Amino acid sequence: MGNGSPVVDSTQVESHLEQAEAWLHTIAGSGIVGLVHWAATGEILEANDTFLDMLGVSREDLRARRLDWRRITPEKWRSTDDTALEELRRVGRSMRADKEYVRPDGSHVFVRLRSAKVGDDPEEFLSLVVDLTREREMERERDVLLERERRARLEAESAVHARDAIISIVAHDLRNFLNTIALASELCTARGETNGDPPWIIRRAVASSKRLISDLLDAAQIASGQLAVAPEVLEVGRVVDEVCALFQPQARAKSMTLRCRVADGTGRIRADRHRLVQILSNLVGNAVKFTPEGGQVTVVAERSGDGVTLTVEDTGRGVDAEDLGRIFEPFWQARRVRRGGVGLGLPVTRGLVDAHGGRIWAESRPGLGSRFCVWLPESAP
C-alpha cells in the first residue's frame, strides 16, 4: 500500500474474465468466424464447427489428431506462414494474413486470419478465421468480365479501323474504275465508236466494279451470319472443268500451264453451284494472278473420306510463314505483294466454305509456290 501500487479487485478481474469467456463462446458459436487453437508444430488442437466446415473435415478428424495446418497449406504460402509465426513468437500477435488451405476433395478455401499467443506458451496460438473464397471468386469473375470488355473494346476499335480502311480503298478503286469507263467512253465518242460492243477496257472496268461490289456484299452477309447456300446435286468434275475453261485465256496470255484433273470416283456432292464456282474461281484466279509468266497452276479434285477435296497449287512466289496465318483475314494483304484488290477474296472464300460445312487451309513454301485446299462434305447443311 505504501509503495503506491494500485489495489487489484479480484472480483472485478473475475467478472472481466467471465465476460471475455462469454464473448469467446459467442464468437465460436456464431457460424460466421472460424476459431482455431493450433501449435507451431502444425497440429490443430481445437476448432469450432465453422472452421471445420471451411476445411471440409469432421470433428472426428480433429479428435483423432489428423489435422495439420502445415500439410493442408499449399507450398506457395509457406513463406507467409513462416513470417506470421515469427511475428507471433516475437510480439505475441500477428497482423492480418491471407492464405489458403486445401480441402480433402482437392478444392481450395481462401481465408483471412488474425492470430495471438495463448497464455505464456510460446508455441500455441489462437486464430480468428474468415472465409474469403466467395469474395475471391467474385474478384476473378470481375477480372474476367473486365478482360472481356477490354477485348471487345479492342475488337470494336479494330473493326472501326478496318471499316475506315476499306471505305478508303473501295472509294479509291471504284473511282479508278469509273474514271476508266468515263475516259474510254469519251474516246469512243470522239472516234465515233459508239456502235457495237463496248471496248475491252470498258468491259474490264465494269467487271472489276461488279466483282468488288459482289465481294463487299458477300463479306457483309458473312460478317452478319446471314449468308445462305442453296445446295443441289452437282457433278464436281463439270464444275472444275467450267472454272478451268474460264481461266485458260488468262493463263495462255501469261504463257502459263493451267492443268485440271478430276480423279476417278470423285463423283457428286450436294452444294450451291454458284458458290462452288465462286470458291474455285477465287482460288484459281489468285493462283493465275500471282504466278509469274511461264509458271504452272494445277487444279485437282478427288474423293476424301465422306467428302471431296479441291486443291489449287501454283508455282508462284509463295507466302511468307509469318503471313500464312493472316491470309484469310478481311482486308489484309502482304506488303510485298502489289495491291490487286481490297483483300476480300480469300476471306469471302473461307466464309463460303464454312457455309457448306467444309474446311479451307493453305500451305506454302516461299519462292516455290502455294497450295490451297478445300474440303467439302458430301452434303452441305
mmCIF file of C-alpha atoms in Angstrom:
data_model
loop_
_atom_site.group_PDB
_atom_site.id
_atom_site.type_symbol
_atom_site.label_atom_id
_atom_site.label_comp_id
_atom_site.label_asym_id
_atom_site.label_seq_id
_atom_site.Cartn_x
_atom_site.Cartn_y
_atom_site.Cartn_z
ATOM 1 C CA MET A 1 0.000 0.000 0.000
ATOM 2 C CA GLY A 2 2.775 2.390 0.973
ATOM 3 C CA ASN A 3 4.570 1.981 -2.317
ATOM 4 C CA GLY A 4 1.628 3.379 -4.324
ATOM 5 C CA SER A 5 0.756 0.159 -6.158
ATOM 6 C CA PRO A 6 -2.888 0.061 -7.323
ATOM 7 C CA VAL A 7 -5.276 -2.204 -5.493
ATOM 8 C CA VAL A 8 -6.465 -5.075 -7.658
ATOM 9 C CA ASP A 9 -10.095 -6.064 -7.141
ATOM 10 C CA SER A 10 -10.180 -9.834 -7.691
ATOM 11 C CA THR A 11 -13.946 -9.787 -8.077
ATOM 12 C CA GLN A 12 -13.702 -7.256 -10.881
ATOM 13 C CA VAL A 13 -10.970 -9.278 -12.629
ATOM 14 C CA GLU A 14 -13.052 -12.438 -12.402
ATOM 15 C CA SER A 15 -16.016 -10.555 -13.873
ATOM 16 C CA HIS A 16 -13.936 -9.360 -16.813
ATOM 17 C CA LEU A 17 -12.651 -12.892 -17.414
ATOM 18 C CA GLU A 18 -16.164 -14.299 -17.400
ATOM 19 C CA GLN A 19 -17.274 -11.591 -19.789
ATOM 20 C CA ALA A 20 -14.359 -12.297 -22.132
ATOM 21 C CA GLU A 21 -15.088 -16.025 -21.998
ATOM 22 C CA ALA A 22 -18.723 -15.346 -22.862
ATOM 23 C CA TRP A 23 -17.668 -13.248 -25.832
ATOM 24 C CA LEU A 24 -15.337 -16.015 -26.975
ATOM 25 C CA HIS A 25 -18.123 -18.607 -26.787
ATOM 26 C CA THR A 26 -20.389 -16.262 -28.731
ATOM 27 C CA ILE A 27 -17.802 -15.856 -31.488
ATOM 28 C CA ALA A 28 -17.068 -19.584 -31.586
ATOM 29 C CA GLY A 29 -20.718 -20.474 -31.989
ATOM 30 C CA SER A 30 -21.691 -17.636 -34.340
ATOM 31 C CA GLY A 31 -21.220 -19.655 -37.536
ATOM 32 C CA ILE A 32 -19.573 -16.589 -39.069
ATOM 33 C CA VAL A 33 -16.000 -16.694 -37.842
ATOM 34 C CA GLY A 34 -13.769 -19.736 -37.547
ATOM 35 C CA LEU A 35 -11.888 -20.154 -34.281
ATOM 36 C CA VAL A 36 -8.870 -22.456 -34.135
ATOM 37 C CA HIS A 37 -6.332 -23.344 -31.451
ATOM 38 C CA TRP A 38 -3.117 -24.566 -33.077
ATOM 39 C CA ALA A 39 0.508 -25.372 -32.372
ATOM 40 C CA ALA A 40 3.635 -24.207 -34.160
ATOM 41 C CA THR A 41 4.404 -27.841 -34.956
ATOM 42 C CA GLY A 42 1.373 -27.873 -37.283
ATOM 43 C CA GLU A 43 -1.149 -29.704 -35.092
ATOM 44 C CA ILE A 44 -4.658 -28.270 -34.863
ATOM 45 C CA LEU A 45 -5.604 -28.734 -31.198
ATOM 46 C CA GLU A 46 -9.170 -27.411 -31.139
ATOM 47 C CA ALA A 47 -11.549 -25.634 -33.517
ATOM 48 C CA ASN A 48 -15.156 -24.603 -33.768
ATOM 49 C CA ASP A 49 -17.587 -26.083 -36.293
ATOM 50 C CA THR A 50 -17.286 -23.066 -38.597
ATOM 51 C CA PHE A 51 -13.570 -23.658 -39.085
ATOM 52 C CA LEU A 52 -14.064 -27.405 -39.595
ATOM 53 C CA ASP A 53 -16.740 -26.680 -42.215
ATOM 54 C CA MET A 54 -14.313 -24.339 -44.011
ATOM 55 C CA LEU A 55 -11.809 -27.180 -44.268
ATOM 56 C CA GLY A 56 -14.442 -29.765 -45.165
ATOM 57 C CA VAL A 57 -13.414 -32.056 -42.301
ATOM 58 C CA SER A 58 -15.249 -33.602 -39.342
ATOM 59 C CA ARG A 59 -14.832 -33.262 -35.607
ATOM 60 C CA GLU A 60 -13.793 -36.903 -35.596
ATOM 61 C CA ASP A 61 -10.786 -35.912 -37.729
ATOM 62 C CA LEU A 62 -9.983 -33.278 -35.107
ATOM 63 C CA ARG A 63 -10.297 -35.682 -32.174
ATOM 64 C CA ALA A 64 -8.123 -38.231 -33.947
ATOM 65 C CA ARG A 65 -5.416 -35.585 -34.385
ATOM 66 C CA ARG A 66 -5.479 -35.978 -38.157
ATOM 67 C CA LEU A 67 -5.471 -32.231 -38.882
ATOM 68 C CA ASP A 68 -2.192 -30.466 -39.536
ATOM 69 C CA TRP A 69 -2.285 -26.904 -40.865
ATOM 70 C CA ARG A 70 1.159 -27.262 -42.455
ATOM 71 C CA ARG A 71 0.136 -30.288 -44.538
ATOM 72 C CA ILE A 72 -3.043 -28.646 -45.828
ATOM 73 C CA THR A 73 -1.286 -25.387 -46.778
ATOM 74 C CA PRO A 74 -0.029 -25.144 -50.397
ATOM 75 C CA GLU A 75 3.710 -24.697 -50.784
ATOM 76 C CA LYS A 76 3.381 -21.166 -52.174
ATOM 77 C CA TRP A 77 2.016 -19.966 -48.794
ATOM 78 C CA ARG A 78 4.817 -21.399 -46.637
ATOM 79 C CA SER A 79 6.798 -18.148 -46.540
ATOM 80 C CA THR A 80 3.636 -16.286 -45.461
ATOM 81 C CA ASP A 81 3.134 -18.757 -42.620
ATOM 82 C CA ASP A 82 6.767 -18.541 -41.528
ATOM 83 C CA THR A 83 6.637 -14.736 -41.417
ATOM 84 C CA ALA A 84 3.408 -14.734 -39.392
ATOM 85 C CA LEU A 85 4.764 -17.354 -36.961
ATOM 86 C CA GLU A 86 7.930 -15.347 -36.401
ATOM 87 C CA GLU A 87 5.851 -12.260 -35.658
ATOM 88 C CA LEU A 88 3.661 -14.211 -33.217
ATOM 89 C CA ARG A 89 6.653 -15.515 -31.303
ATOM 90 C CA ARG A 90 8.203 -12.039 -31.145
ATOM 91 C CA VAL A 91 5.258 -9.799 -30.232
ATOM 92 C CA GLY A 92 2.521 -12.243 -29.257
ATOM 93 C CA ARG A 93 0.135 -11.376 -32.084
ATOM 94 C CA SER A 94 0.185 -11.061 -35.861
ATOM 95 C CA MET A 95 -1.229 -8.635 -38.343
ATOM 96 C CA ARG A 96 -3.894 -9.723 -40.827
ATOM 97 C CA ALA A 97 -2.710 -12.587 -43.024
ATOM 98 C CA ASP A 98 -4.346 -14.059 -46.131
ATOM 99 C CA LYS A 99 -3.669 -17.612 -47.296
ATOM 100 C CA GLU A 100 -5.432 -20.753 -48.460
ATOM 101 C CA TYR A 101 -5.988 -24.317 -47.355
ATOM 102 C CA VAL A 102 -6.582 -27.446 -49.440
ATOM 103 C CA ARG A 103 -9.676 -29.463 -48.568
ATOM 104 C CA PRO A 104 -9.719 -33.292 -48.718
ATOM 105 C CA ASP A 105 -11.568 -33.118 -52.071
ATOM 106 C CA GLY A 106 -8.755 -31.041 -53.568
ATOM 107 C CA SER A 107 -10.631 -27.747 -53.635
ATOM 108 C CA HIS A 108 -9.109 -24.624 -52.104
ATOM 109 C CA VAL A 109 -10.520 -22.287 -49.473
ATOM 110 C CA PHE A 110 -9.150 -18.739 -49.195
ATOM 111 C CA VAL A 111 -9.075 -17.357 -45.657
ATOM 112 C CA ARG A 112 -8.029 -14.309 -43.650
ATOM 113 C CA LEU A 113 -6.526 -14.834 -40.178
ATOM 114 C CA ARG A 114 -5.744 -12.757 -37.115
ATOM 115 C CA SER A 115 -3.735 -14.640 -34.527
ATOM 116 C CA ALA A 116 -2.460 -14.257 -30.956
ATOM 117 C CA LYS A 117 -0.383 -16.241 -28.488
ATOM 118 C CA VAL A 118 -2.255 -18.407 -25.973
ATOM 119 C CA GLY A 119 -1.192 -17.560 -22.411
ATOM 120 C CA ASP A 120 2.501 -17.979 -21.727
ATOM 121 C CA ASP A 121 3.051 -20.893 -24.100
ATOM 122 C CA PRO A 122 5.346 -19.634 -26.885
ATOM 123 C CA GLU A 123 4.283 -22.400 -29.295
ATOM 124 C CA GLU A 124 0.467 -22.380 -29.065
ATOM 125 C CA PHE A 125 -1.775 -19.806 -30.692
ATOM 126 C CA LEU A 126 -5.389 -18.843 -31.289
ATOM 127 C CA SER A 127 -6.672 -17.553 -34.647
ATOM 128 C CA LEU A 128 -9.876 -15.984 -35.870
ATOM 129 C CA VAL A 129 -10.504 -17.140 -39.449
ATOM 130 C CA VAL A 130 -12.838 -15.642 -42.090
ATOM 131 C CA ASP A 131 -13.686 -17.487 -45.322
ATOM 132 C CA LEU A 132 -12.886 -15.276 -48.349
ATOM 133 C CA THR A 133 -13.485 -17.909 -51.040
ATOM 134 C CA ARG A 134 -16.656 -16.347 -52.399
ATOM 135 C CA GLU A 135 -15.071 -12.880 -52.440
ATOM 136 C CA ARG A 136 -12.083 -14.235 -54.368
ATOM 137 C CA GLU A 137 -14.385 -15.935 -56.879
ATOM 138 C CA MET A 138 -16.258 -12.680 -57.380
ATOM 139 C CA GLU A 139 -12.963 -10.869 -57.919
ATOM 140 C CA ARG A 140 -11.930 -13.419 -60.536
ATOM 141 C CA GLU A 141 -15.302 -13.137 -62.264
ATOM 142 C CA ARG A 142 -14.943 -9.371 -62.254
ATOM 143 C CA ASP A 143 -11.448 -9.645 -63.733
ATOM 144 C CA VAL A 144 -12.758 -11.988 -66.445
ATOM 145 C CA LEU A 145 -15.558 -9.559 -67.283
ATOM 146 C CA LEU A 146 -13.140 -6.641 -67.380
ATOM 147 C CA GLU A 147 -10.817 -8.597 -69.693
ATOM 148 C CA ARG A 148 -13.739 -9.494 -71.965
ATOM 149 C CA GLU A 149 -14.785 -5.859 -72.015
ATOM 150 C CA ARG A 150 -11.227 -4.814 -72.866
ATOM 151 C CA ARG A 151 -11.026 -7.329 -75.704
ATOM 152 C CA ALA A 152 -14.439 -6.333 -77.014
ATOM 153 C CA ARG A 153 -13.366 -2.698 -76.987
ATOM 154 C CA LEU A 154 -10.167 -3.543 -78.884
ATOM 155 C CA GLU A 155 -12.128 -5.625 -81.394
ATOM 156 C CA ALA A 156 -14.601 -2.790 -81.856
ATOM 157 C CA GLU A 157 -11.776 -0.316 -82.396
ATOM 158 C CA SER A 158 -10.144 -2.714 -84.848
ATOM 159 C CA ALA A 159 -13.444 -3.098 -86.691
ATOM 160 C CA VAL A 160 -13.785 0.674 -86.936
ATOM 161 C CA HIS A 161 -10.245 0.988 -88.290
ATOM 162 C CA ALA A 162 -10.898 -1.819 -90.785
ATOM 163 C CA ARG A 163 -14.145 -0.178 -91.857
ATOM 164 C CA ASP A 164 -12.436 3.163 -92.400
ATOM 165 C CA ALA A 165 -9.630 1.485 -94.326
ATOM 166 C CA ILE A 166 -11.972 -0.447 -96.600
ATOM 167 C CA ILE A 167 -14.108 2.626 -97.259
ATOM 168 C CA SER A 168 -10.971 4.447 -98.363
ATOM 169 C CA ILE A 169 -9.805 1.567 -100.553
ATOM 170 C CA VAL A 170 -13.218 0.939 -102.093
ATOM 171 C CA ALA A 171 -13.719 4.622 -102.830
ATOM 172 C CA HIS A 172 -10.288 4.738 -104.493
ATOM 173 C CA ASP A 173 -10.850 1.606 -106.595
ATOM 174 C CA LEU A 174 -14.377 2.479 -107.648
ATOM 175 C CA ARG A 175 -13.190 5.972 -108.599
ATOM 176 C CA ASN A 176 -10.473 4.420 -110.774
ATOM 177 C CA PHE A 177 -12.936 2.050 -112.451
ATOM 178 C CA LEU A 178 -15.423 4.836 -113.126
ATOM 179 C CA ASN A 179 -12.688 7.151 -114.383
ATOM 180 C CA THR A 180 -11.582 4.410 -116.784
ATOM 181 C CA ILE A 181 -15.136 3.902 -118.017
ATOM 182 C CA ALA A 182 -15.656 7.642 -118.430
ATOM 183 C CA LEU A 183 -12.372 8.130 -120.292
ATOM 184 C CA ALA A 184 -12.973 5.155 -122.579
ATOM 185 C CA SER A 185 -16.489 6.380 -123.326
ATOM 186 C CA GLU A 186 -15.164 9.838 -124.251
ATOM 187 C CA LEU A 187 -12.591 8.270 -126.570
ATOM 188 C CA CYS A 188 -15.261 6.123 -128.215
ATOM 189 C CA THR A 189 -17.470 9.145 -128.704
ATOM 190 C CA ALA A 190 -14.595 11.177 -130.143
ATOM 191 C CA ARG A 191 -13.743 8.384 -132.591
ATOM 192 C CA GLY A 192 -17.343 7.615 -133.475
ATOM 193 C CA GLU A 193 -17.070 4.118 -131.931
ATOM 194 C CA THR A 194 -20.463 4.229 -130.281
ATOM 195 C CA ASN A 195 -21.945 1.283 -132.169
ATOM 196 C CA GLY A 196 -21.492 -2.374 -131.320
ATOM 197 C CA ASP A 197 -19.920 -3.841 -128.199
ATOM 198 C CA PRO A 198 -18.081 -1.516 -125.775
ATOM 199 C CA PRO A 199 -14.263 -1.670 -125.955
ATOM 200 C CA TRP A 200 -12.454 -4.237 -123.802
ATOM 201 C CA ILE A 201 -11.167 -1.580 -121.392
ATOM 202 C CA ILE A 202 -14.740 -0.608 -120.511
ATOM 203 C CA ARG A 203 -15.818 -4.230 -120.140
ATOM 204 C CA ARG A 204 -12.870 -4.934 -117.817
ATOM 205 C CA ALA A 205 -13.553 -1.878 -115.648
ATOM 206 C CA VAL A 206 -17.249 -2.766 -115.364
ATOM 207 C CA ALA A 207 -16.430 -6.373 -114.478
ATOM 208 C CA SER A 208 -13.951 -5.248 -111.813
ATOM 209 C CA SER A 209 -16.525 -2.896 -110.306
ATOM 210 C CA LYS A 210 -19.149 -5.648 -110.215
ATOM 211 C CA ARG A 211 -16.693 -8.066 -108.609
ATOM 212 C CA LEU A 212 -15.748 -5.541 -105.938
ATOM 213 C CA ILE A 213 -19.370 -4.805 -105.098
ATOM 214 C CA SER A 214 -20.192 -8.534 -105.017
ATOM 215 C CA ASP A 215 -17.297 -9.227 -102.618
ATOM 216 C CA LEU A 216 -18.419 -6.400 -100.341
ATOM 217 C CA LEU A 217 -21.988 -7.737 -100.232
ATOM 218 C CA ASP A 218 -20.788 -11.284 -99.550
ATOM 219 C CA ALA A 219 -18.418 -10.079 -96.808
ATOM 220 C CA ALA A 220 -21.263 -8.167 -95.159
ATOM 221 C CA GLN A 221 -23.530 -11.248 -95.227
ATOM 222 C CA ILE A 222 -20.774 -13.454 -93.814
ATOM 223 C CA ALA A 223 -19.984 -10.986 -91.028
ATOM 224 C CA SER A 224 -23.659 -10.761 -90.038
ATOM 225 C CA GLY A 225 -24.203 -14.531 -90.231
ATOM 226 C CA GLN A 226 -26.817 -14.127 -92.960
ATOM 227 C CA LEU A 227 -25.045 -15.947 -95.798
ATOM 228 C CA ALA A 228 -27.175 -18.861 -97.012
ATOM 229 C CA VAL A 229 -26.455 -21.582 -99.565
ATOM 230 C CA ALA A 230 -28.866 -23.435 -101.849
ATOM 231 C CA PRO A 231 -27.453 -26.974 -102.227
ATOM 232 C CA GLU A 232 -28.175 -29.134 -105.237
ATOM 233 C CA VAL A 233 -26.644 -32.336 -106.569
ATOM 234 C CA LEU A 234 -23.557 -31.449 -108.635
ATOM 235 C CA GLU A 235 -21.013 -33.305 -110.728
ATOM 236 C CA VAL A 236 -17.768 -31.997 -109.239
ATOM 237 C CA GLY A 237 -15.859 -32.666 -112.459
ATOM 238 C CA ARG A 238 -18.155 -30.436 -114.506
ATOM 239 C CA VAL A 239 -17.715 -27.502 -112.119
ATOM 240 C CA VAL A 240 -13.916 -27.914 -112.155
ATOM 241 C CA ASP A 241 -13.848 -28.066 -115.969
ATOM 242 C CA GLU A 242 -16.045 -24.967 -116.194
ATOM 243 C CA VAL A 243 -13.788 -22.908 -113.917
ATOM 244 C CA CYS A 244 -10.600 -24.081 -115.638
ATOM 245 C CA ALA A 245 -12.036 -23.190 -119.055
ATOM 246 C CA LEU A 246 -12.878 -19.737 -117.685
ATOM 247 C CA PHE A 247 -9.228 -19.048 -116.756
ATOM 248 C CA GLN A 248 -7.464 -20.740 -119.681
ATOM 249 C CA PRO A 249 -7.304 -17.492 -121.749
ATOM 250 C CA GLN A 250 -5.619 -15.638 -118.856
ATOM 251 C CA ALA A 251 -3.158 -18.487 -118.382
ATOM 252 C CA ARG A 252 -2.270 -18.567 -122.078
ATOM 253 C CA ALA A 253 -1.795 -14.797 -122.092
ATOM 254 C CA LYS A 254 0.942 -15.298 -119.462
ATOM 255 C CA SER A 255 2.406 -18.367 -121.202
ATOM 256 C CA MET A 256 1.325 -20.410 -118.193
ATOM 257 C CA THR A 257 0.145 -24.003 -117.966
ATOM 258 C CA LEU A 258 -3.237 -24.479 -116.299
ATOM 259 C CA ARG A 259 -3.865 -28.168 -115.644
ATOM 260 C CA CYS A 260 -7.070 -29.608 -114.211
ATOM 261 C CA ARG A 261 -7.543 -33.198 -113.074
ATOM 262 C CA VAL A 262 -10.616 -34.877 -111.627
ATOM 263 C CA ALA A 263 -9.722 -38.195 -110.010
ATOM 264 C CA ASP A 264 -11.783 -41.297 -110.747
ATOM 265 C CA GLY A 265 -14.557 -41.794 -108.219
ATOM 266 C CA THR A 266 -14.818 -38.102 -107.302
ATOM 267 C CA GLY A 267 -18.492 -38.225 -108.189
ATOM 268 C CA ARG A 268 -21.148 -35.874 -106.878
ATOM 269 C CA ILE A 269 -21.833 -33.693 -103.864
ATOM 270 C CA ARG A 270 -24.728 -31.515 -102.702
ATOM 271 C CA ALA A 271 -23.533 -27.916 -102.851
ATOM 272 C CA ASP A 272 -24.556 -24.475 -104.029
ATOM 273 C CA ARG A 273 -23.408 -24.457 -107.654
ATOM 274 C CA HIS A 274 -22.961 -20.681 -107.884
ATOM 275 C CA ARG A 275 -20.975 -20.576 -104.641
ATOM 276 C CA LEU A 276 -18.817 -23.578 -105.576
ATOM 277 C CA VAL A 277 -17.883 -21.849 -108.845
ATOM 278 C CA GLN A 278 -17.104 -18.724 -106.836
ATOM 279 C CA ILE A 279 -14.871 -20.671 -104.404
ATOM 280 C CA LEU A 280 -12.857 -22.279 -107.181
ATOM 281 C CA SER A 281 -12.734 -19.096 -109.249
ATOM 282 C CA ASN A 282 -11.294 -17.099 -106.353
ATOM 283 C CA LEU A 283 -8.560 -19.680 -105.747
ATOM 284 C CA VAL A 284 -7.691 -20.299 -109.393
ATOM 285 C CA GLY A 285 -7.864 -16.568 -110.180
ATOM 286 C CA ASN A 286 -5.407 -15.789 -107.361
ATOM 287 C CA ALA A 287 -3.080 -18.566 -108.498
ATOM 288 C CA VAL A 288 -3.030 -17.281 -112.070
ATOM 289 C CA LYS A 289 -2.629 -13.662 -110.921
ATOM 290 C CA PHE A 290 0.316 -14.277 -108.573
ATOM 291 C CA THR A 291 2.168 -16.860 -110.649
ATOM 292 C CA PRO A 292 4.774 -15.347 -112.963
ATOM 293 C CA GLU A 293 4.843 -15.911 -116.707
ATOM 294 C CA GLY A 294 5.796 -19.428 -117.718
ATOM 295 C CA GLY A 295 4.602 -20.860 -114.430
ATOM 296 C CA GLN A 296 2.099 -23.597 -113.731
ATOM 297 C CA VAL A 297 -1.232 -23.886 -111.896
ATOM 298 C CA THR A 298 -2.712 -27.286 -111.111
ATOM 299 C CA VAL A 299 -6.295 -27.938 -110.011
ATOM 300 C CA VAL A 300 -7.173 -31.366 -108.605
ATOM 301 C CA ALA A 301 -10.492 -32.765 -107.374
ATOM 302 C CA GLU A 302 -10.634 -36.090 -105.548
ATOM 303 C CA ARG A 303 -12.749 -38.056 -103.134
ATOM 304 C CA SER A 304 -11.624 -37.660 -99.497
ATOM 305 C CA GLY A 305 -13.428 -39.573 -96.767
ATOM 306 C CA ASP A 306 -17.075 -38.541 -96.682
ATOM 307 C CA GLY A 307 -16.481 -35.562 -98.946
ATOM 308 C CA VAL A 308 -14.378 -34.090 -101.730
ATOM 309 C CA THR A 309 -11.075 -32.197 -101.594
ATOM 310 C CA LEU A 310 -10.302 -29.492 -104.149
ATOM 311 C CA THR A 311 -6.649 -28.451 -104.407
ATOM 312 C CA VAL A 312 -5.251 -25.449 -106.276
ATOM 313 C CA GLU A 313 -1.453 -25.444 -106.459
ATOM 314 C CA ASP A 314 0.800 -22.902 -108.165
ATOM 315 C CA THR A 315 4.491 -22.244 -108.771
ATOM 316 C CA GLY A 316 4.327 -18.588 -107.752
ATOM 317 C CA ARG A 317 6.321 -16.648 -105.170
ATOM 318 C CA GLY A 318 4.546 -18.311 -102.247
ATOM 319 C CA VAL A 319 3.519 -16.822 -98.901
ATOM 320 C CA ASP A 320 5.922 -15.989 -96.075
ATOM 321 C CA ALA A 321 5.483 -18.084 -92.929
ATOM 322 C CA GLU A 322 4.578 -15.041 -90.812
ATOM 323 C CA ASP A 323 1.866 -14.077 -93.317
ATOM 324 C CA LEU A 324 0.333 -17.527 -93.802
ATOM 325 C CA GLY A 325 -1.825 -17.242 -90.672
ATOM 326 C CA ARG A 326 -3.330 -13.937 -91.784
ATOM 327 C CA ILE A 327 -4.245 -14.527 -95.412
ATOM 328 C CA PHE A 328 -7.885 -15.285 -94.523
ATOM 329 C CA GLU A 329 -8.320 -12.042 -92.539
ATOM 330 C CA PRO A 330 -10.606 -9.469 -94.194
ATOM 331 C CA PHE A 331 -8.785 -6.610 -95.955
ATOM 332 C CA TRP A 332 -5.341 -7.998 -95.141
ATOM 333 C CA GLN A 333 -2.674 -8.121 -97.857
ATOM 334 C CA ALA A 334 1.014 -8.928 -97.754
ATOM 335 C CA ARG A 335 3.069 -5.748 -98.047
ATOM 336 C CA ARG A 336 5.463 -7.183 -100.594
ATOM 337 C CA VAL A 337 2.611 -8.089 -102.955
ATOM 338 C CA ARG A 338 1.273 -5.297 -105.106
ATOM 339 C CA ARG A 339 -2.305 -4.458 -104.263
ATOM 340 C CA GLY A 340 -4.694 -6.125 -106.686
ATOM 341 C CA GLY A 341 -7.952 -5.630 -104.799
ATOM 342 C CA VAL A 342 -9.237 -4.888 -101.322
ATOM 343 C CA GLY A 343 -8.257 -8.172 -99.702
ATOM 344 C CA LEU A 344 -11.698 -9.795 -99.608
ATOM 345 C CA GLY A 345 -11.243 -12.742 -101.989
ATOM 346 C CA LEU A 346 -9.836 -15.279 -99.522
ATOM 347 C CA PRO A 347 -11.971 -14.186 -96.530
ATOM 348 C CA VAL A 348 -15.100 -14.474 -98.674
ATOM 349 C CA THR A 349 -13.915 -17.864 -99.933
ATOM 350 C CA ARG A 350 -13.464 -19.087 -96.365
ATOM 351 C CA GLY A 351 -16.949 -17.819 -95.477
ATOM 352 C CA LEU A 352 -18.439 -19.714 -98.436
ATOM 353 C CA VAL A 353 -16.595 -22.900 -97.460
ATOM 354 C CA ASP A 354 -17.766 -22.537 -93.847
ATOM 355 C CA ALA A 355 -21.341 -22.103 -95.048
ATOM 356 C CA HIS A 356 -21.035 -25.506 -96.761
ATOM 357 C CA GLY A 357 -19.760 -27.106 -93.545
ATOM 358 C CA GLY A 358 -16.302 -27.542 -95.053
ATOM 359 C CA ARG A 359 -12.714 -26.531 -94.283
ATOM 360 C CA ILE A 360 -10.090 -24.495 -96.108
ATOM 361 C CA TRP A 361 -6.370 -24.295 -95.422
ATOM 362 C CA ALA A 362 -3.204 -23.117 -97.107
ATOM 363 C CA GLU A 363 0.352 -24.417 -97.397
ATOM 364 C CA SER A 364 3.249 -22.529 -98.900
ATOM 365 C CA ARG A 365 6.983 -22.593 -99.476
ATOM 366 C CA PRO A 366 8.276 -19.078 -100.205
ATOM 367 C CA GLY A 367 9.811 -18.942 -103.648
ATOM 368 C CA LEU A 368 8.367 -22.320 -104.663
ATOM 369 C CA GLY A 369 4.612 -21.783 -104.651
ATOM 370 C CA SER A 370 1.434 -22.262 -102.644
ATOM 371 C CA ARG A 371 -1.255 -24.880 -102.241
ATOM 372 C CA PHE A 372 -4.838 -24.074 -101.210
ATOM 373 C CA CYS A 373 -7.053 -26.974 -100.183
ATOM 374 C CA VAL A 374 -10.821 -27.036 -99.724
ATOM 375 C CA TRP A 375 -12.666 -29.992 -98.249
ATOM 376 C CA LEU A 376 -16.432 -30.095 -98.731
ATOM 377 C CA PRO A 377 -18.795 -32.680 -97.243
ATOM 378 C CA GLU A 378 -20.987 -34.825 -99.471
ATOM 379 C CA SER A 379 -23.982 -32.738 -98.446
ATOM 380 C CA ALA A 380 -23.917 -29.072 -97.447
ATOM 381 C CA PRO A 381 -26.039 -28.081 -94.429
#
